[in-house]
Amino acid sequence: MTMTMSENATVLVTGGAGYIGSHMVLALRDRGRAVVVLDDLSTGRRSAVPDGVPLVEGDVGDKALLADTCARHGIGSVLHFAGSIVVPESVERPLAYYRNNTVKSHALIEACVEAGIGRFIFSSTAAVYGMPDRLPIDERTPLMPINPYGSSKLMTEWMLRDAAAAYGLRYVALRYFNVAGADPQGRSGQVSRVASHLIKIAAQTVTGQRAELQIYGDDYDTPDGTCVRDYIHVSDLADAHVAALRHLEAGGASEVLNCGYGRGYSVREVLAMVERVTGRPLPMRIGPRRAGDPPALVAGVERIRRTLDWTPHHDDLETIVASALAWEERLVKED
Ligand SMILES: NC(=O)c1ccc[n+]([C@@H]2O[C@H](COP(=O)([O-])OP(=O)(O)OC[C@H]3O[C@@H](n4cnc5c(N)ncnc54)[C@H](O)[C@@H]3O)[C@@H](O)[C@H]2O)c1
Ligand SMILES: O=c1ccn([C@@H]2O[C@H](COP(=O)(O)OP(=O)(O)O[C@H]3O[C@H](CO)[C@@H](O)[C@H](O)[C@H]3O)[C@@H](O)[C@H]2O)c(=O)[nH]1
């Protein structure tokens, strides 16, 4: 397949040494695209950036570095993953979250406008919806984040909306639901030890790094009393970004799109799958509810299916869980 001019331009992936960003780099490289990573390695790892991919080690809020990087590498599109992601930490340190997620995104968007970079893809989150009472959650659902993390992301969506109107930038904001799993070829996965995500914690428990797992509440108004989430495989999520990039490169309009499968699994269902994959009981107990957990979050996916040429390939809880466990086992062996 021949590439168009815009497909020849290098893609800047901020946060490309992190969990989702590293899968993004793989997805782009697998398609022969030129990629540069900008990451301060605060939670990411140098080893997550494949050989041959330039890593600019620095801060996404550093405008001089951004201008230099964009000019030096001939950047045509920016995929913005860099940020702080731990919801309870955002409650304790809100200003740090607004600085890292909102203020630094402002610097990046401004640098793109100044450099004439017209395509931008942003990692947003289902946390912008807060506690919606109707499922599935479509993109017209009122935006009422209930924590600074969600607010910091929503403010970035708004900056993009307004910058697009004023300066002609085109963007896609993808509101991820629950991202999980690892590269099917075992090239990357979730590396951070300070994990709060259910499937990562289950994998740490299976590999003996934790004695047991706690279910945060079994008295929710859901079929089995535990919270329901829409788990999307990280490689399908990366492919959705590739589709979003193609959409923008083909001249498509700015879009805000949910990114999930449109199906929910309860915490108990996820843990039962972990037990099925390992063939062993998982040490667990019921604990109190975790503050700020909505009972159920399931993506309305009509808009993304209509807008992007995106076909998920790993829409299967067993695949998600098995790939996360395989990655965790590999991490433990390496240590
Ligand atoms: N993991 C999820 O379930 C989930 C859900 C919704 C949205 N998101 C969003 O996806 C993005 C990636 O999340 P992740 O799970 O890969 O997290 P991660 O912590 O693994 O990756 C974030 C990366 O950004 C880098 N970074 C952070 N601040 C930076 C800065 N100021 N300058 C340069 N680099 C910086 C980190 O070193 C890390 O490599 C985030 O923006 C997050 O808000 C994640
Ligand atoms: O040890 C654990 C960890 C989690 N859970 C539960 O598992 C569910 C999923 O939790 P988690 O994996 O932490 O994800 P969420 O809290 O749903 O948040 C994720 O998904 C959101 C979008 O849905 C994103 O905005 C967030 O960034 C991302 O962390 C929740 O009901 C938790 O209470 C447990 O019961 N025990």
Coordinates of N, CA and C in Angstrom, one line a residue, residues 39-168:
D39 N 8.6 11.2 26.8 CA 8.2 10.7 28.1 C 9.2 11.1 29.2
D40 N 8.7 11.5 30.3 CA 9.6 11.8 31.4 C 10.0 10.7 32.3
L41 N 9.5 9.5 32.0 CA 9.8 8.2 32.7 C 9.3 8.3 34.1
S42 N 8.3 9.1 34.4 CA 7.9 9.2 35.8 C 7.2 7.9 36.2
T43 N 6.4 7.4 35.4 CA 5.8 6.0 35.6 C 6.1 5.1 34.5
G44 N 6.6 5.6 33.4 CA 6.9 4.7 32.3 C 8.4 4.2 32.4
R45 N 8.7 3.2 31.5 CA 10.0 2.6 31.6 C 10.7 2.7 30.2
R46 N 12.0 3.0 30.3 CA 12.8 3.1 29.1 C 12.7 1.8 28.2
S47 N 12.7 0.7 28.9 CA 12.7 -0.6 28.2 C 11.3 -0.9 27.5
A48 N 10.3 -0.1 27.8 CA 9.0 -0.2 27.1 C 9.1 0.4 25.7
V49 N 10.1 1.2 25.4 CA 10.2 1.8 24.1 C 11.1 0.9 23.2
P50 N 10.5 0.4 22.1 CA 11.3 -0.6 21.3 C 12.6 0.0 20.7
D51 N 13.6 -0.8 20.5 CA 14.8 -0.4 19.9 C 14.5 0.2 18.6
G52 N 15.2 1.3 18.3 CA 15.0 2.0 17.0 C 13.9 3.1 17.0
V53 N 13.2 3.2 18.1 CA 12.2 4.3 18.3 C 12.9 5.4 19.2
P54 N 13.1 6.6 18.6 CA 13.7 7.6 19.4 C 12.9 8.0 20.7
L55 N 13.6 8.1 21.8 CA 12.9 8.5 23.0 C 13.5 9.8 23.4
V56 N 12.6 10.8 23.5 CA 13.0 12.1 24.0 C 12.6 12.2 25.4
E57 N 13.6 12.2 26.3 CA 13.3 12.1 27.7 C 13.0 13.5 28.2
G58 N 11.8 13.8 28.6 CA 11.5 15.2 29.0 C 10.0 15.4 29.3
D59 N 9.7 16.6 29.6 CA 8.4 16.9 30.2 C 7.5 17.4 29.0
V60 N 6.3 16.9 29.0 CA 5.3 17.3 28.0 C 4.9 18.8 28.1
G61 N 5.2 19.4 29.2 CA 4.9 20.8 29.4 C 6.0 21.7 29.0
D62 N 7.1 21.2 28.6 CA 8.3 22.0 28.2 C 8.2 22.4 26.8
K63 N 7.8 23.6 26.6 CA 7.5 24.1 25.2 C 8.7 24.2 24.3
A64 N 9.8 24.6 24.9 CA 11.0 24.6 24.0 C 11.4 23.2 23.5
L65 N 11.3 22.3 24.4 CA 11.6 20.9 24.0 C 10.6 20.4 23.0
L66 N 9.3 20.8 23.2 CA 8.3 20.4 22.2 C 8.6 21.0 20.8
A67 N 8.9 22.3 20.8 CA 9.1 22.9 19.5 C 10.3 22.3 18.8
D68 N 11.4 22.0 19.6 CA 12.6 21.4 19.1 C 12.3 20.0 18.5
T69 N 11.5 19.2 19.3 CA 11.2 17.8 18.9 C 10.4 17.8 17.7
C70 N 9.4 18.7 17.6 CA 8.5 18.7 16.4 C 9.2 19.1 15.2
A71 N 10.1 20.1 15.3 CA 10.9 20.5 14.1 C 11.9 19.5 13.7
R72 N 12.6 18.9 14.7 CA 13.7 18.0 14.4 C 13.2 16.7 13.7
H73 N 12.0 16.2 14.2 CA 11.5 14.9 13.7 C 10.4 15.1 12.6
G74 N 10.1 16.3 12.3 CA 9.0 16.5 11.2 C 7.7 15.9 11.7
I75 N 7.3 16.3 12.9 CA 6.0 15.7 13.4 C 4.8 16.2 12.7
G76 N 3.9 15.2 12.3 CA 2.7 15.6 11.6 C 1.4 15.4 12.4
S77 N 1.5 14.5 13.4 CA 0.4 14.2 14.3 C 0.9 14.0 15.7
V78 N 0.0 14.3 16.7 CA 0.4 14.1 18.1 C -0.6 13.1 18.7
L79 N -0.1 12.1 19.4 CA -1.0 11.2 20.2 C -0.6 11.4 21.6
H80 N -1.5 11.9 22.4 CA -1.2 12.4 23.8 C -1.7 11.5 24.9
F81 N -0.7 10.7 25.4 CA -1.0 9.7 26.5 C -0.5 10.2 27.8
A82 N 0.6 11.1 27.8 CA 1.3 11.4 29.0 C 0.3 12.0 30.0
G83 N 0.4 11.6 31.3 CA -0.5 12.1 32.3 C -0.4 11.3 33.5
S84 N -1.1 11.8 34.6 CA -1.2 11.1 35.8 C -2.6 10.5 35.9
I85 N -2.6 9.2 36.4 CA -3.8 8.4 36.2 C -4.5 7.8 37.4
V86 N -4.0 8.1 38.6 CA -4.5 7.4 39.8 C -5.6 8.2 40.5
V87 N -6.8 7.8 40.4 CA -8.0 8.6 40.8 C -7.8 9.0 42.3
P88 N -7.6 8.0 43.3 CA -7.5 8.5 44.7 C -6.4 9.5 44.9
E89 N -5.3 9.3 44.2 CA -4.2 10.3 44.3 C -4.6 11.7 43.9
S90 N -5.5 11.7 42.8 CA -6.0 13.0 42.3 C -6.9 13.7 43.3
V91 N -7.5 13.0 44.2 CA -8.3 13.6 45.3 C -7.4 14.2 46.3
E92 N -6.3 13.5 46.6 CA -5.3 14.0 47.6 C -4.5 15.1 47.1
R93 N -4.2 15.1 45.8 CA -3.2 16.1 45.2 C -3.8 16.7 44.0
P94 N -5.0 17.4 44.1 CA -5.7 17.8 42.9 C -4.9 18.8 42.1
L95 N -4.1 19.7 42.7 CA -3.4 20.7 41.9 C -2.3 20.0 41.1
A96 N -1.7 19.0 41.7 CA -0.7 18.2 40.9 C -1.3 17.6 39.6
Y97 N -2.6 17.1 39.8 CA -3.2 16.5 38.6 C -3.6 17.6 37.6
Y98 N -4.1 18.7 38.1 CA -4.4 19.8 37.1 C -3.2 20.3 36.4
R99 N -2.1 20.3 37.1 CA -0.8 20.7 36.5 C -0.4 19.7 35.4
N100 N -0.3 18.5 35.9 CA 0.3 17.5 34.9 C -0.7 17.2 33.8
N101 N -2.0 17.1 34.1 CA -2.9 16.7 33.0 C -3.5 17.9 32.2
T102 N -3.8 19.0 32.9 CA -4.4 20.1 32.2 C -3.4 21.2 31.7
V103 N -2.6 21.7 32.7 CA -1.7 22.7 32.3 C -0.7 22.3 31.3
K104 N -0.2 21.1 31.4 CA 0.8 20.6 30.5 C 0.2 20.2 29.1
S105 N -1.1 19.8 29.2 CA -1.8 19.6 27.9 C -2.0 20.9 27.2
H106 N -2.2 22.0 27.9 CA -2.3 23.3 27.3 C -1.0 23.6 26.6
A107 N 0.1 23.4 27.2 CA 1.4 23.7 26.6 C 1.6 22.9 25.3
L108 N 1.2 21.6 25.4 CA 1.3 20.7 24.2 C 0.4 21.2 23.0
I109 N -0.8 21.5 23.4 CA -1.8 22.0 22.3 C -1.3 23.3 21.7
E110 N -0.8 24.2 22.6 CA -0.3 25.5 22.1 C 1.0 25.2 21.2
A111 N 1.8 24.3 21.6 CA 3.0 24.0 20.8 C 2.6 23.5 19.4
C112 N 1.5 22.6 19.4 CA 1.0 22.1 18.1 C 0.5 23.2 17.2
V113 N -0.3 24.1 17.8 CA -0.8 25.2 17.1 C 0.3 26.1 16.5
E114 N 1.3 26.3 17.3 CA 2.4 27.2 16.9 C 3.3 26.5 15.8
A115 N 3.4 25.2 15.9 CA 4.2 24.4 14.9 C 3.3 24.0 13.7
G116 N 2.1 24.4 13.7 CA 1.2 24.1 12.5 C 0.9 22.6 12.4
I117 N 0.9 21.9 13.6 CA 0.5 20.5 13.6 C -1.0 20.4 13.8
G118 N -1.6 19.8 12.8 CA -3.1 19.9 12.7 C -3.9 18.7 13.2
R119 N -3.2 17.6 13.6 CA -3.9 16.4 14.0 C -3.5 16.0 15.4
F120 N -4.5 15.8 16.3 CA -4.2 15.5 17.7 C -5.2 14.5 18.2
I121 N -4.6 13.4 18.9 CA -5.5 12.4 19.5 C -5.2 12.4 21.0
F122 N -6.3 12.4 21.7 CA -6.2 12.6 23.2 C -6.8 11.5 23.9
S123 N -6.0 11.0 25.0 CA -6.5 9.9 25.9 C -7.4 10.5 26.9
S124 N -8.7 10.5 26.6 CA -9.7 10.9 27.7 C -10.2 9.6 28.4
T125 N -11.2 9.8 29.2 CA -11.6 8.7 30.1 C -13.1 8.7 30.3
A126 N -13.6 7.6 30.7 CA -15.0 7.5 31.1 C -15.3 8.2 32.4
A127 N -14.2 8.6 33.1 CA -14.3 9.3 34.3 C -14.9 10.7 34.1
V128 N -15.0 11.2 32.9 CA -15.6 12.5 32.6 C -17.1 12.4 32.8
Y129 N -17.7 11.2 32.8 CA -19.2 11.1 33.0 C -19.6 11.0 34.5
G130 N -18.6 10.7 35.4 CA -19.0 10.6 36.8 C -19.8 9.4 37.1
M131 N -21.0 9.6 37.7 CA -21.8 8.5 38.1 C -23.1 8.4 37.3
P132 N -23.1 8.2 36.0 CA -24.3 8.2 35.2 C -25.3 7.2 35.6
D133 N -26.6 7.5 35.5 CA -27.5 6.5 36.0 C -28.2 5.7 34.9
R134 N -27.8 6.0 33.6 CA -28.3 5.2 32.6 C -27.3 4.5 31.7
L135 N -27.5 3.2 31.4 CA -26.6 2.5 30.6 C -27.2 2.1 29.3
P136 N -26.5 1.9 28.2 CA -25.1 2.2 28.1 C -24.9 3.8 28.1
I137 N -23.6 4.2 28.3 CA -23.3 5.6 28.4 C -23.0 6.1 27.0
D138 N -23.8 6.9 26.4 CA -23.4 7.5 25.1 C -22.7 8.8 25.3
E139 N -22.2 9.4 24.3 CA -21.4 10.6 24.4 C -22.2 11.8 24.7
R140 N -23.5 11.7 24.6 CA -24.4 12.9 25.0 C -24.7 12.9 26.5
T141 N -24.3 11.9 27.2 CA -24.5 11.8 28.6 C -23.9 13.0 29.3
P142 N -24.6 13.7 30.3 CA -24.0 14.8 30.9 C -22.6 14.6 31.5
L143 N -21.8 15.5 31.4 CA -20.4 15.4 31.8 C -20.3 15.9 33.3
M144 N -20.2 15.0 34.2 CA -20.1 15.4 35.6 C -19.1 14.6 36.4
P145 N -17.8 14.9 36.1 CA -16.8 14.1 36.8 C -16.9 14.3 38.3
I146 N -16.5 13.2 39.0 CA -16.7 13.3 40.5 C -15.3 13.3 41.2
N147 N -14.2 13.4 40.4 CA -12.9 13.5 41.0 C -12.0 14.4 40.1
P148 N -10.9 14.9 40.7 CA -10.1 15.9 40.0 C -9.4 15.2 38.7
Y149 N -9.2 13.9 38.8 CA -8.7 13.2 37.6 C -9.6 13.4 36.4
G150 N -10.9 13.1 36.6 CA -11.9 13.3 35.5 C -12.0 14.7 35.1
S151 N -12.0 15.6 36.1 CA -12.1 17.1 35.7 C -10.9 17.5 34.9
S152 N -9.7 17.0 35.3 CA -8.5 17.5 34.6 C -8.5 17.0 33.1
K153 N -9.1 15.9 32.9 CA -9.2 15.3 31.5 C -10.3 16.1 30.7
L154 N -11.4 16.4 31.4 CA -12.5 17.1 30.7 C -12.0 18.5 30.3
M155 N -11.3 19.1 31.2 CA -10.8 20.5 30.8 C -9.9 20.4 29.6
T156 N -9.2 19.3 29.4 CA -8.3 19.2 28.2 C -9.2 19.0 27.0
E157 N -10.3 18.2 27.1 CA -11.2 18.0 26.0 C -11.8 19.4 25.6
W158 N -12.1 20.2 26.6 CA -12.6 21.6 26.3 C -11.6 22.4 25.6
M159 N -10.3 22.4 26.0 CA -9.3 23.2 25.3 C -9.2 22.7 23.9
L160 N -9.3 21.4 23.7 CA -9.2 20.9 22.3 C -10.4 21.4 21.4
R161 N -11.5 21.3 22.0 CA -12.8 21.8 21.3 C -12.6 23.2 20.9
D162 N -12.1 24.1 21.8 CA -12.0 25.5 21.5 C -10.9 25.8 20.6
A163 N -9.8 25.1 20.8 CA -8.6 25.3 19.9 C -9.0 24.9 18.5
A164 N -9.7 23.8 18.4 CA -10.1 23.4 17.0 C -11.0 24.4 16.4
A165 N -11.9 25.0 17.1 CA -12.8 26.1 16.5 C -12.0 27.3 16.1
A166 N -11.0 27.6 16.9 CA -10.3 28.9 16.7 C -9.1 28.8 15.7
Y167 N -8.4 27.6 15.7 CA -7.2 27.5 15.0 C -7.2 26.5 13.9
G168 N -8.3 25.8 13.8 CA -8.3 24.8 12.7 C -7.6 23.4 13.0

